[in-house]
Amino acid sequence: MDPDYLPFHPNPGKPAFVPPPGAVDAHCHVFGPADRFPYAPERKYTPCDAPKERLFALRDFLGFERNVIVQASCHGRDNAALVDALRTAGERARGVAVVGPDVTDAALRDMDAAGVRAVRFNFVKRLVDATPREVFLGIANRIADLGWHVVVYFEAPDLADLIPFLRQLPTTIVVDHMGRPDVSKGVDHPEFRRFMDLLADNDNIWTKVSCPERLTVAGPDYGDVVPFARRLVESFPDRVLWGTDWPHPNMKSHMPDDGMLVDVIPRIATTEDRRRGLLVGNPTRLYWP
Ligand code: 0GY
């Protein structure tokens, strides 16, 4: 079973930026190992194994204290690898799971005990088959009772159609990767303005200012993505999160050096206060209240 994209960087550089005490990498994944946690038969890509030990070593190397581990589509609705990583990490990690409408209350309670605090609804067509919105709404209403929230992943052209659905969700919502703007259009393009307006109009909506490596057209050092993240951090300093996205599934153009990604942080959060909010205060409020 060969992976169908690049392996993660084997030897990232030490970042010059030192994260503040308590810093959280709020978007990362664990994959496999496949012989213990097989990938989902319905997956759209086969990842490289990226086991928990490698994630925790990277966390320490980059200077972070905690992780929010997000279930990715290649593991489908089988959250076993995620839950195993959460149990190992204890208080040092929280999780975002993917569940179907048939998930039992007991399974939700078990995941909650392991550290899961959210479900992810994925709307990216190349990654998943579509789920009816009423199914997602039913799940959202159930997990709201546990105090969990919803993480959504979509691409900018799909936002207009999704807004009525997002307004119906009863919880905090976290949008992955700034709603995936087309950075070649610039921060003042109506597409990104729509995203900015969404956050301005709905104070339950947060976003991750993550994934410059996916959004860039120019490549490292991601100067074309910085203005988007910086505008969000400056406009909504209490509702932004940051993550490495390690091990960067589906990256085909280049595999980022995670140390270089950490060095993007001071360019998007330009004061100590903003960096503390982005890396410590905000994720702590949401995942370790
Ligand atoms: C990410 C981004 C991607 C993949 C997934 O669930 C997933 O498979 O999220 C992507 O391909 O853009 O956040 O890891």
Short mmCIF file of C-alpha atoms and ligand atoms in Angstrom, two decimals:
data_model
loop_
_atom_site.label_atom_id
_atom_site.label_comp_id
_atom_site.label_asym_id
_atom_site.label_seq_id
_atom_site.Cartn_x
_atom_site.Cartn_y
_atom_site.Cartn_z
CA MET A 1 0.00 0.00 0.00
CA ASP A 2 2.09 2.90 -1.24
CA PRO A 3 1.28 6.46 -0.17
CA ASP A 4 0.16 8.59 -3.07
CA TYR A 5 1.81 11.85 -2.08
CA LEU A 6 5.08 13.07 -0.59
CA PRO A 7 6.35 11.78 2.77
CA PHE A 8 6.56 14.30 5.62
CA HIS A 9 9.82 16.21 6.09
CA PRO A 10 12.29 13.80 7.73
CA ASN A 11 14.40 16.43 9.42
CA PRO A 12 12.72 19.83 9.93
CA GLY A 13 14.85 22.79 10.98
CA LYS A 14 14.70 24.32 14.45
CA PRO A 15 12.50 27.42 14.20
CA ALA A 16 13.94 30.79 15.19
CA PHE A 17 10.59 31.68 16.78
CA VAL A 18 10.13 30.23 20.27
CA PRO A 19 6.46 29.57 21.07
CA PRO A 20 5.24 30.90 24.43
CA PRO A 21 4.77 28.50 27.35
CA GLY A 22 1.58 26.44 26.92
CA ALA A 23 1.55 26.77 23.11
CA VAL A 24 -0.87 24.50 21.25
CA ASP A 25 -0.49 23.03 17.76
CA ALA A 26 -4.25 23.05 17.06
CA HIS A 27 -4.28 21.18 13.75
CA CYS A 28 -2.32 17.99 13.22
CA HIS A 29 -3.04 14.36 12.48
CA VAL A 30 -1.94 10.81 13.29
CA PHE A 31 -2.04 8.19 10.53
CA GLY A 32 -1.79 4.48 11.28
CA PRO A 33 0.54 2.72 11.51
CA ALA A 34 -1.56 0.84 8.99
CA ASP A 35 -0.78 -2.61 10.40
CA ARG A 36 -2.40 -1.54 13.69
CA PHE A 37 -4.90 1.09 12.53
CA PRO A 38 -5.87 0.29 8.91
CA TYR A 39 -6.93 3.08 6.58
CA ALA A 40 -10.59 3.35 5.60
CA PRO A 41 -11.61 1.35 2.52
CA GLU A 42 -13.53 4.39 1.22
CA ARG A 43 -10.51 6.75 1.53
CA LYS A 44 -9.60 8.99 -1.40
CA TYR A 45 -5.84 8.80 -0.75
CA THR A 46 -3.42 6.53 1.06
CA PRO A 47 -1.26 8.46 3.51
CA CYS A 48 2.23 7.82 4.80
CA ASP A 49 2.14 6.27 8.26
CA ALA A 50 2.51 9.13 10.77
CA PRO A 51 2.31 7.53 14.20
CA LYS A 52 1.72 9.30 17.50
CA GLU A 53 5.36 8.95 18.60
CA ARG A 54 6.50 11.03 15.63
CA LEU A 55 3.86 13.67 16.32
CA PHE A 56 4.82 14.00 19.98
CA ALA A 57 8.54 14.19 19.10
CA LEU A 58 7.78 16.98 16.61
CA ARG A 59 5.68 18.81 19.23
CA ASP A 60 8.65 18.82 21.61
CA PHE A 61 11.18 19.71 18.92
CA LEU A 62 9.17 22.71 17.68
CA GLY A 63 8.60 23.99 21.23
CA PHE A 64 4.88 23.27 21.64
CA GLU A 65 3.28 21.80 24.74
CA ARG A 66 -0.02 20.46 23.45
CA ASN A 67 -1.76 19.19 20.32
CA VAL A 68 -5.26 19.17 18.92
CA ILE A 69 -5.34 16.05 16.76
CA VAL A 70 -7.86 16.08 13.92
CA GLN A 71 -9.34 12.94 12.37
CA ALA A 72 -8.57 13.00 8.64
CA SER A 73 -10.61 11.45 5.85
CA CYS A 74 -8.16 8.58 5.23
CA HIS A 75 -9.27 7.02 8.54
CA GLY A 76 -12.96 7.55 7.73
CA ARG A 77 -15.17 7.26 10.80
CA ASP A 78 -12.83 4.89 12.61
CA ASN A 79 -11.32 7.12 15.28
CA ALA A 80 -9.20 4.35 16.87
CA ALA A 81 -5.77 5.81 15.97
CA LEU A 82 -6.89 9.24 17.17
CA VAL A 83 -8.26 7.92 20.47
CA ASP A 84 -5.13 5.83 21.02
CA ALA A 85 -2.95 8.93 20.56
CA LEU A 86 -5.19 10.94 22.91
CA ARG A 87 -4.97 8.27 25.62
CA THR A 88 -1.18 8.30 25.37
CA ALA A 89 -0.98 12.10 25.49
CA GLY A 90 -3.43 12.55 28.40
CA GLU A 91 -3.84 16.24 29.22
CA ARG A 92 -1.36 17.18 26.50
CA ALA A 93 -3.81 16.56 23.63
CA ARG A 94 -7.43 16.98 22.63
CA GLY A 95 -9.15 15.52 19.60
CA VAL A 96 -11.57 16.24 16.78
CA ALA A 97 -13.42 13.12 15.60
CA VAL A 98 -15.45 12.18 12.55
CA VAL A 99 -18.67 10.30 13.31
CA GLY A 100 -21.76 9.12 11.47
CA PRO A 101 -25.40 9.41 12.54
CA ASP A 102 -25.27 5.84 13.86
CA VAL A 103 -22.65 6.65 16.52
CA THR A 104 -23.92 5.55 19.93
CA ASP A 105 -24.12 7.77 22.99
CA ALA A 106 -21.74 5.35 24.73
CA ALA A 107 -19.17 5.76 21.95
CA LEU A 108 -19.44 9.54 22.19
CA ARG A 109 -18.96 9.36 25.97
CA ASP A 110 -15.88 7.13 25.54
CA MET A 111 -14.40 9.58 23.04
CA ASP A 112 -15.17 12.44 25.40
CA ALA A 113 -13.31 10.65 28.21
CA ALA A 114 -10.32 10.21 25.87
CA GLY A 115 -10.24 13.95 25.12
CA VAL A 116 -12.36 14.43 21.99
CA ARG A 117 -14.00 17.86 22.07
CA ALA A 118 -15.36 18.33 18.54
CA VAL A 119 -16.59 16.63 15.38
CA ARG A 120 -15.37 17.54 11.91
CA PHE A 121 -17.72 18.03 8.96
CA ASN A 122 -15.77 17.77 5.71
CA PHE A 123 -17.25 19.38 2.58
CA VAL A 124 -14.16 19.08 0.37
CA LYS A 125 -15.33 17.06 -2.59
CA ARG A 126 -11.96 15.54 -3.46
CA LEU A 127 -11.71 14.11 0.08
CA VAL A 128 -15.13 12.69 0.93
CA ASP A 129 -18.49 11.67 -0.53
CA ALA A 130 -21.18 14.20 0.35
CA THR A 131 -23.14 13.86 3.60
CA PRO A 132 -26.68 15.35 3.67
CA ARG A 133 -26.80 18.50 5.77
CA GLU A 134 -29.68 17.22 7.90
CA VAL A 135 -27.43 14.32 8.93
CA PHE A 136 -24.71 16.77 10.00
CA LEU A 137 -27.30 18.86 11.84
CA GLY A 138 -28.52 15.81 13.75
CA ILE A 139 -24.95 15.02 14.81
CA ALA A 140 -24.31 18.64 15.79
CA ASN A 141 -27.39 18.69 18.03
CA ARG A 142 -26.21 15.53 19.80
CA ILE A 143 -22.61 16.58 20.37
CA ALA A 144 -23.72 20.01 21.58
CA ASP A 145 -25.05 18.24 24.69
CA LEU A 146 -21.50 17.12 25.48
CA GLY A 147 -20.20 20.68 25.21
CA TRP A 148 -18.33 19.78 21.99
CA HIS A 149 -18.07 22.05 18.95
CA VAL A 150 -17.96 21.60 15.17
CA VAL A 151 -14.93 21.93 12.89
CA VAL A 152 -15.77 22.49 9.22
CA TYR A 153 -13.56 22.08 6.18
CA PHE A 154 -14.63 23.62 2.87
CA GLU A 155 -13.14 25.56 -0.03
CA ALA A 156 -13.86 29.25 -0.66
CA PRO A 157 -16.15 28.81 -3.71
CA ASP A 158 -18.50 26.65 -1.59
CA LEU A 159 -18.94 29.13 1.26
CA ALA A 160 -21.91 31.08 -0.11
CA ASP A 161 -23.94 27.90 -0.38
CA LEU A 162 -22.93 26.76 3.12
CA ILE A 163 -23.76 29.93 5.05
CA PRO A 164 -27.41 29.03 5.85
CA PHE A 165 -26.23 25.65 7.14
CA LEU A 166 -23.49 27.17 9.28
CA ARG A 167 -26.04 29.55 10.81
CA GLN A 168 -28.13 26.57 11.92
CA LEU A 169 -25.32 24.91 13.89
CA PRO A 170 -25.90 25.21 17.64
CA THR A 171 -22.24 25.25 18.72
CA THR A 172 -19.00 27.10 18.27
CA ILE A 173 -17.71 26.49 14.73
CA VAL A 174 -14.04 26.35 13.74
CA VAL A 175 -13.27 26.76 10.02
CA ASP A 176 -10.18 24.94 8.82
CA HIS A 177 -7.43 26.78 6.94
CA MET A 178 -9.15 30.19 6.63
CA GLY A 179 -11.87 28.68 4.43
CA ARG A 180 -9.21 27.91 1.81
CA PRO A 181 -9.00 31.22 -0.06
CA ASP A 182 -7.52 31.49 -3.53
CA VAL A 183 -4.59 33.67 -2.46
CA SER A 184 -3.88 34.78 -6.03
CA LYS A 185 -7.10 36.87 -5.82
CA GLY A 186 -5.84 38.98 -2.90
CA VAL A 187 -7.31 39.83 0.50
CA ASP A 188 -9.75 42.41 -0.88
CA HIS A 189 -11.41 40.04 -3.34
CA PRO A 190 -15.16 39.48 -2.67
CA GLU A 191 -14.48 35.80 -1.94
CA PHE A 192 -12.24 36.53 1.06
CA ARG A 193 -14.43 39.47 2.07
CA ARG A 194 -17.32 37.02 2.31
CA PHE A 195 -15.29 34.95 4.75
CA MET A 196 -14.32 38.02 6.77
CA ASP A 197 -17.99 39.07 6.87
CA LEU A 198 -18.99 35.60 8.05
CA LEU A 199 -16.76 35.96 11.10
CA ALA A 200 -17.78 39.57 11.67
CA ASP A 201 -21.48 38.62 11.65
CA ASN A 202 -21.23 35.41 13.72
CA ASP A 203 -19.23 35.54 16.90
CA ASN A 204 -19.49 31.77 17.37
CA ILE A 205 -17.31 31.24 14.26
CA TRP A 206 -13.54 30.82 14.67
CA THR A 207 -10.86 29.91 12.16
CA LYS A 208 -7.46 28.27 11.91
CA VAL A 209 -4.90 30.54 10.29
CA SER A 210 -3.09 27.45 9.09
CA CYS A 211 -1.80 25.71 5.99
CA PRO A 212 0.22 28.31 4.11
CA GLU A 213 1.88 25.33 2.43
CA ARG A 214 -1.46 24.30 0.89
CA LEU A 215 -2.69 27.76 0.00
CA THR A 216 0.46 29.26 -1.43
CA VAL A 217 0.95 29.82 -5.13
CA ALA A 218 4.43 31.32 -4.74
CA GLY A 219 5.79 28.56 -2.43
CA PRO A 220 8.02 28.97 0.65
CA ASP A 221 8.36 31.31 2.49
CA TYR A 222 4.61 31.72 1.95
CA GLY A 223 4.61 35.53 1.59
CA ASP A 224 1.44 35.33 -0.52
CA VAL A 225 -0.54 33.68 2.32
CA VAL A 226 0.69 35.90 5.17
CA PRO A 227 -1.67 38.88 4.44
CA PHE A 228 -4.74 36.60 4.71
CA ALA A 229 -3.73 35.10 8.04
CA ARG A 230 -2.58 38.45 9.39
CA ARG A 231 -5.85 40.15 8.53
CA LEU A 232 -7.78 37.44 10.38
CA VAL A 233 -5.51 37.59 13.43
CA GLU A 234 -5.83 41.37 13.57
CA SER A 235 -9.60 41.41 13.04
CA PHE A 236 -10.56 38.46 15.25
CA PRO A 237 -7.71 38.03 17.77
CA ASP A 238 -9.90 35.99 20.16
CA ARG A 239 -11.16 33.52 17.54
CA VAL A 240 -8.06 32.33 15.72
CA LEU A 241 -6.07 29.12 16.16
CA TRP A 242 -2.82 27.94 14.59
CA GLY A 243 -1.62 24.46 13.61
CA THR A 244 1.19 22.75 11.74
CA ASP A 245 -1.10 20.42 9.75
CA TRP A 246 1.60 17.76 10.20
CA PRO A 247 2.03 15.30 8.42
CA HIS A 248 0.55 17.36 5.57
CA PRO A 249 -1.58 14.78 3.76
CA ASN A 250 -1.96 15.20 0.02
CA MET A 251 0.90 17.64 -0.41
CA LYS A 252 2.12 17.01 -3.93
CA SER A 253 3.92 20.26 -4.85
CA HIS A 254 6.40 20.35 -1.95
CA MET A 255 6.66 19.02 1.58
CA PRO A 256 7.04 21.87 4.06
CA ASP A 257 9.75 22.11 6.67
CA ASP A 258 7.72 22.33 9.89
CA GLY A 259 10.30 24.63 11.47
CA MET A 260 9.79 27.08 8.62
CA LEU A 261 6.01 26.92 9.18
CA VAL A 262 6.52 27.89 12.83
CA ASP A 263 8.58 30.85 11.67
CA VAL A 264 5.54 32.14 9.78
CA ILE A 265 3.80 32.78 13.15
CA PRO A 266 5.51 36.11 14.03
CA ARG A 267 4.72 37.36 10.53
CA ILE A 268 0.97 36.80 10.99
CA ALA A 269 0.73 37.62 14.71
CA THR A 270 2.95 40.63 15.06
CA THR A 271 2.72 41.40 18.79
CA GLU A 272 3.38 39.23 21.81
CA ASP A 273 -0.24 39.61 22.92
CA ARG A 274 -1.54 38.37 19.60
CA ARG A 275 0.86 35.43 19.60
CA ARG A 276 -0.18 34.47 23.13
CA GLY A 277 -3.85 34.59 22.14
CA LEU A 278 -3.31 32.60 18.96
CA LEU A 279 -1.13 29.89 20.48
CA VAL A 280 -2.19 29.71 24.14
CA GLY A 281 -5.25 31.71 25.21
CA ASN A 282 -7.63 30.81 22.38
CA PRO A 283 -6.94 27.07 22.12
CA THR A 284 -6.94 26.75 25.90
CA ARG A 285 -10.36 28.40 26.14
CA LEU A 286 -11.80 26.09 23.51
CA TYR A 287 -10.11 22.76 24.32
CA TRP A 288 -8.98 22.99 27.97
CA PRO A 289 -11.58 25.30 29.56
C1 0GY B 1 -5.88 18.72 6.16
C2 0GY B 1 -6.13 18.86 4.73
C3 0GY B 1 -6.40 17.88 3.85
C4 0GY B 1 -6.84 16.57 4.17
C5 0GY B 1 -7.72 16.27 5.12
O1 0GY B 1 -9.31 14.91 6.11
C6 0GY B 1 -8.40 14.98 5.28
O2 0GY B 1 -8.04 14.03 4.60
O3 0GY B 1 -8.12 17.19 5.98
C7 0GY B 1 -6.35 18.23 2.41
O4 0GY B 1 -6.13 17.34 1.59
O5 0GY B 1 -6.53 19.43 2.09
O6 0GY B 1 -6.36 19.53 6.94
O7 0GY B 1 -5.22 17.76 6.55
#
